[in-house]
């Protein structure tokens, strides 16, 4: 399956596959959701066509570092404050392809 380019993202859709590099990793916080505290970390993901904010939920948020190559599968794209965002929902997967 061919990955989607960041330039081709559209809001309110599931992104089947998206590959890119972590350009910036913000500090991890804990958010209260579904009756428990969950690790949360926003990152900036880039590819050759642009960049997008990605909201990472769960234990995988602990392991993310700048310059890692990552692959998102079944992530959800939406619009927030006039710009596109991607979030990893319960059915989404994040794979770290290379270490920083």
JSON list of C-alpha atoms in Angstrom, two decimals:
[
{"chain": "A", "resi": 1, "resn": "UNK", "atom": "CA", "xyz": [0.00, 0.00, 0.00]},
{"chain": "A", "resi": 2, "resn": "UNK", "atom": "CA", "xyz": [1.34, 3.43, -0.97]},
{"chain": "A", "resi": 3, "resn": "UNK", "atom": "CA", "xyz": [1.62, 5.92, 1.89]},
{"chain": "A", "resi": 4, "resn": "UNK", "atom": "CA", "xyz": [-0.29, 9.20, 1.73]},
{"chain": "A", "resi": 5, "resn": "UNK", "atom": "CA", "xyz": [1.68, 12.46, 1.47]},
{"chain": "A", "resi": 6, "resn": "UNK", "atom": "CA", "xyz": [1.05, 15.12, 4.09]},
{"chain": "A", "resi": 7, "resn": "UNK", "atom": "CA", "xyz": [0.18, 17.53, 1.27]},
{"chain": "A", "resi": 8, "resn": "UNK", "atom": "CA", "xyz": [-2.73, 15.25, 0.25]},
{"chain": "A", "resi": 9, "resn": "UNK", "atom": "CA", "xyz": [-4.37, 15.04, 3.71]},
{"chain": "A", "resi": 10, "resn": "UNK", "atom": "CA", "xyz": [-8.02, 16.04, 4.00]},
{"chain": "A", "resi": 11, "resn": "UNK", "atom": "CA", "xyz": [-9.96, 16.62, 7.26]},
{"chain": "A", "resi": 12, "resn": "UNK", "atom": "CA", "xyz": [-12.51, 14.18, 8.70]},
{"chain": "A", "resi": 13, "resn": "UNK", "atom": "CA", "xyz": [-10.96, 11.12, 7.11]},
{"chain": "A", "resi": 14, "resn": "UNK", "atom": "CA", "xyz": [-9.02, 8.05, 8.20]},
{"chain": "A", "resi": 15, "resn": "UNK", "atom": "CA", "xyz": [-5.47, 8.02, 6.83]},
{"chain": "A", "resi": 16, "resn": "UNK", "atom": "CA", "xyz": [-4.62, 4.46, 5.81]},
{"chain": "A", "resi": 17, "resn": "UNK", "atom": "CA", "xyz": [-0.80, 4.84, 5.83]},
{"chain": "A", "resi": 18, "resn": "UNK", "atom": "CA", "xyz": [1.36, 7.91, 6.49]},
{"chain": "A", "resi": 19, "resn": "UNK", "atom": "CA", "xyz": [5.16, 7.83, 6.74]},
{"chain": "A", "resi": 20, "resn": "UNK", "atom": "CA", "xyz": [7.43, 10.62, 7.89]},
{"chain": "A", "resi": 21, "resn": "UNK", "atom": "CA", "xyz": [10.05, 11.87, 10.32]},
{"chain": "A", "resi": 22, "resn": "UNK", "atom": "CA", "xyz": [9.56, 13.44, 13.74]},
{"chain": "A", "resi": 23, "resn": "UNK", "atom": "CA", "xyz": [10.75, 17.04, 13.32]},
{"chain": "A", "resi": 24, "resn": "UNK", "atom": "CA", "xyz": [9.73, 18.13, 16.82]},
{"chain": "A", "resi": 25, "resn": "UNK", "atom": "CA", "xyz": [8.61, 16.27, 19.91]},
{"chain": "A", "resi": 26, "resn": "UNK", "atom": "CA", "xyz": [6.87, 18.28, 22.61]},
{"chain": "A", "resi": 27, "resn": "UNK", "atom": "CA", "xyz": [7.03, 17.35, 26.32]},
{"chain": "A", "resi": 28, "resn": "UNK", "atom": "CA", "xyz": [4.91, 14.40, 27.35]},
{"chain": "A", "resi": 29, "resn": "UNK", "atom": "CA", "xyz": [1.95, 15.04, 29.64]},
{"chain": "A", "resi": 30, "resn": "UNK", "atom": "CA", "xyz": [-0.78, 12.91, 31.15]},
{"chain": "A", "resi": 31, "resn": "UNK", "atom": "CA", "xyz": [-4.42, 13.38, 30.10]},
{"chain": "A", "resi": 32, "resn": "UNK", "atom": "CA", "xyz": [-7.46, 11.97, 31.87]},
{"chain": "A", "resi": 33, "resn": "UNK", "atom": "CA", "xyz": [-9.56, 10.02, 29.35]},
{"chain": "A", "resi": 34, "resn": "UNK", "atom": "CA", "xyz": [-11.80, 6.97, 29.57]},
{"chain": "A", "resi": 35, "resn": "UNK", "atom": "CA", "xyz": [-11.59, 7.00, 33.36]},
{"chain": "A", "resi": 36, "resn": "UNK", "atom": "CA", "xyz": [-7.79, 6.81, 33.61]},
{"chain": "A", "resi": 37, "resn": "UNK", "atom": "CA", "xyz": [-4.61, 8.82, 33.08]},
{"chain": "A", "resi": 38, "resn": "UNK", "atom": "CA", "xyz": [-3.03, 8.25, 29.66]},
{"chain": "A", "resi": 39, "resn": "UNK", "atom": "CA", "xyz": [0.39, 9.45, 28.40]},
{"chain": "A", "resi": 40, "resn": "UNK", "atom": "CA", "xyz": [-0.01, 12.11, 25.69]},
{"chain": "A", "resi": 41, "resn": "UNK", "atom": "CA", "xyz": [2.58, 13.75, 23.45]},
{"chain": "A", "resi": 42, "resn": "UNK", "atom": "CA", "xyz": [2.08, 16.06, 20.47]},
{"chain": "A", "resi": 43, "resn": "UNK", "atom": "CA", "xyz": [4.71, 15.83, 17.73]},
{"chain": "A", "resi": 44, "resn": "UNK", "atom": "CA", "xyz": [5.38, 17.53, 14.41]},
{"chain": "A", "resi": 45, "resn": "UNK", "atom": "CA", "xyz": [5.69, 14.98, 11.60]},
{"chain": "A", "resi": 46, "resn": "UNK", "atom": "CA", "xyz": [7.28, 15.93, 8.26]},
{"chain": "A", "resi": 47, "resn": "UNK", "atom": "CA", "xyz": [7.75, 14.39, 4.86]},
{"chain": "A", "resi": 48, "resn": "UNK", "atom": "CA", "xyz": [8.89, 15.82, 1.51]},
{"chain": "A", "resi": 49, "resn": "UNK", "atom": "CA", "xyz": [5.54, 17.58, 1.00]},
{"chain": "A", "resi": 50, "resn": "UNK", "atom": "CA", "xyz": [5.02, 19.36, 4.35]},
{"chain": "A", "resi": 51, "resn": "UNK", "atom": "CA", "xyz": [4.37, 18.97, 8.07]},
{"chain": "A", "resi": 52, "resn": "UNK", "atom": "CA", "xyz": [1.43, 18.15, 10.34]},
{"chain": "A", "resi": 53, "resn": "UNK", "atom": "CA", "xyz": [0.72, 18.04, 14.08]},
{"chain": "A", "resi": 54, "resn": "UNK", "atom": "CA", "xyz": [0.20, 14.48, 15.35]},
{"chain": "A", "resi": 55, "resn": "UNK", "atom": "CA", "xyz": [-1.35, 13.74, 18.75]},
{"chain": "A", "resi": 56, "resn": "UNK", "atom": "CA", "xyz": [0.07, 10.53, 20.21]},
{"chain": "A", "resi": 57, "resn": "UNK", "atom": "CA", "xyz": [-1.84, 8.72, 22.97]},
{"chain": "A", "resi": 58, "resn": "UNK", "atom": "CA", "xyz": [-0.75, 5.76, 25.10]},
{"chain": "A", "resi": 59, "resn": "UNK", "atom": "CA", "xyz": [2.51, 4.11, 26.09]},
{"chain": "A", "resi": 60, "resn": "UNK", "atom": "CA", "xyz": [4.08, 4.61, 22.64]},
{"chain": "A", "resi": 61, "resn": "UNK", "atom": "CA", "xyz": [4.24, 8.36, 23.46]},
{"chain": "A", "resi": 62, "resn": "UNK", "atom": "CA", "xyz": [7.00, 7.62, 25.98]},
{"chain": "A", "resi": 63, "resn": "UNK", "atom": "CA", "xyz": [9.39, 6.20, 23.35]},
{"chain": "A", "resi": 64, "resn": "UNK", "atom": "CA", "xyz": [9.28, 8.92, 20.67]},
{"chain": "A", "resi": 65, "resn": "UNK", "atom": "CA", "xyz": [12.38, 10.98, 19.89]},
{"chain": "A", "resi": 66, "resn": "UNK", "atom": "CA", "xyz": [13.23, 13.69, 17.37]},
{"chain": "A", "resi": 67, "resn": "UNK", "atom": "CA", "xyz": [14.44, 12.46, 13.94]},
{"chain": "A", "resi": 68, "resn": "UNK", "atom": "CA", "xyz": [12.87, 9.02, 14.23]},
{"chain": "A", "resi": 69, "resn": "UNK", "atom": "CA", "xyz": [11.25, 7.69, 11.06]},
{"chain": "A", "resi": 70, "resn": "UNK", "atom": "CA", "xyz": [7.68, 6.61, 11.87]},
{"chain": "A", "resi": 71, "resn": "UNK", "atom": "CA", "xyz": [4.73, 5.02, 10.10]},
{"chain": "A", "resi": 72, "resn": "UNK", "atom": "CA", "xyz": [1.11, 5.71, 11.07]},
{"chain": "A", "resi": 73, "resn": "UNK", "atom": "CA", "xyz": [-1.66, 3.30, 10.10]},
{"chain": "A", "resi": 74, "resn": "UNK", "atom": "CA", "xyz": [-5.40, 4.02, 10.38]},
{"chain": "A", "resi": 75, "resn": "UNK", "atom": "CA", "xyz": [-4.90, 7.42, 12.01]},
{"chain": "A", "resi": 76, "resn": "UNK", "atom": "CA", "xyz": [-7.68, 10.04, 11.92]},
{"chain": "A", "resi": 77, "resn": "UNK", "atom": "CA", "xyz": [-7.16, 13.45, 10.29]},
{"chain": "A", "resi": 78, "resn": "UNK", "atom": "CA", "xyz": [-9.23, 16.42, 11.46]},
{"chain": "A", "resi": 79, "resn": "UNK", "atom": "CA", "xyz": [-9.14, 20.21, 11.41]},
{"chain": "A", "resi": 80, "resn": "UNK", "atom": "CA", "xyz": [-8.43, 22.15, 14.60]},
{"chain": "A", "resi": 81, "resn": "UNK", "atom": "CA", "xyz": [-8.08, 25.94, 14.77]},
{"chain": "A", "resi": 82, "resn": "UNK", "atom": "CA", "xyz": [-7.78, 26.15, 10.97]},
{"chain": "A", "resi": 83, "resn": "UNK", "atom": "CA", "xyz": [-4.99, 23.60, 10.56]},
{"chain": "A", "resi": 84, "resn": "UNK", "atom": "CA", "xyz": [-4.89, 19.85, 10.05]},
{"chain": "A", "resi": 85, "resn": "UNK", "atom": "CA", "xyz": [-4.14, 17.49, 12.93]},
{"chain": "A", "resi": 86, "resn": "UNK", "atom": "CA", "xyz": [-3.79, 13.73, 13.11]},
{"chain": "A", "resi": 87, "resn": "UNK", "atom": "CA", "xyz": [-4.67, 11.66, 16.14]},
{"chain": "A", "resi": 88, "resn": "UNK", "atom": "CA", "xyz": [-4.06, 8.02, 16.91]},
{"chain": "A", "resi": 89, "resn": "UNK", "atom": "CA", "xyz": [-7.36, 6.52, 17.97]},
{"chain": "A", "resi": 90, "resn": "UNK", "atom": "CA", "xyz": [-8.00, 3.11, 19.47]},
{"chain": "A", "resi": 91, "resn": "UNK", "atom": "CA", "xyz": [-7.69, 1.29, 16.12]},
{"chain": "A", "resi": 92, "resn": "UNK", "atom": "CA", "xyz": [-4.59, 3.14, 14.89]},
{"chain": "A", "resi": 93, "resn": "UNK", "atom": "CA", "xyz": [-1.00, 1.90, 14.95]},
{"chain": "A", "resi": 94, "resn": "UNK", "atom": "CA", "xyz": [2.34, 3.70, 15.13]},
{"chain": "A", "resi": 95, "resn": "UNK", "atom": "CA", "xyz": [5.52, 1.91, 14.08]},
{"chain": "A", "resi": 96, "resn": "UNK", "atom": "CA", "xyz": [8.98, 3.33, 14.77]},
{"chain": "A", "resi": 97, "resn": "UNK", "atom": "CA", "xyz": [10.99, 2.49, 11.63]},
{"chain": "A", "resi": 98, "resn": "UNK", "atom": "CA", "xyz": [14.41, 3.88, 12.67]},
{"chain": "A", "resi": 99, "resn": "UNK", "atom": "CA", "xyz": [15.92, 5.03, 15.92]},
{"chain": "A", "resi": 100, "resn": "UNK", "atom": "CA", "xyz": [17.17, 8.61, 16.21]}
]
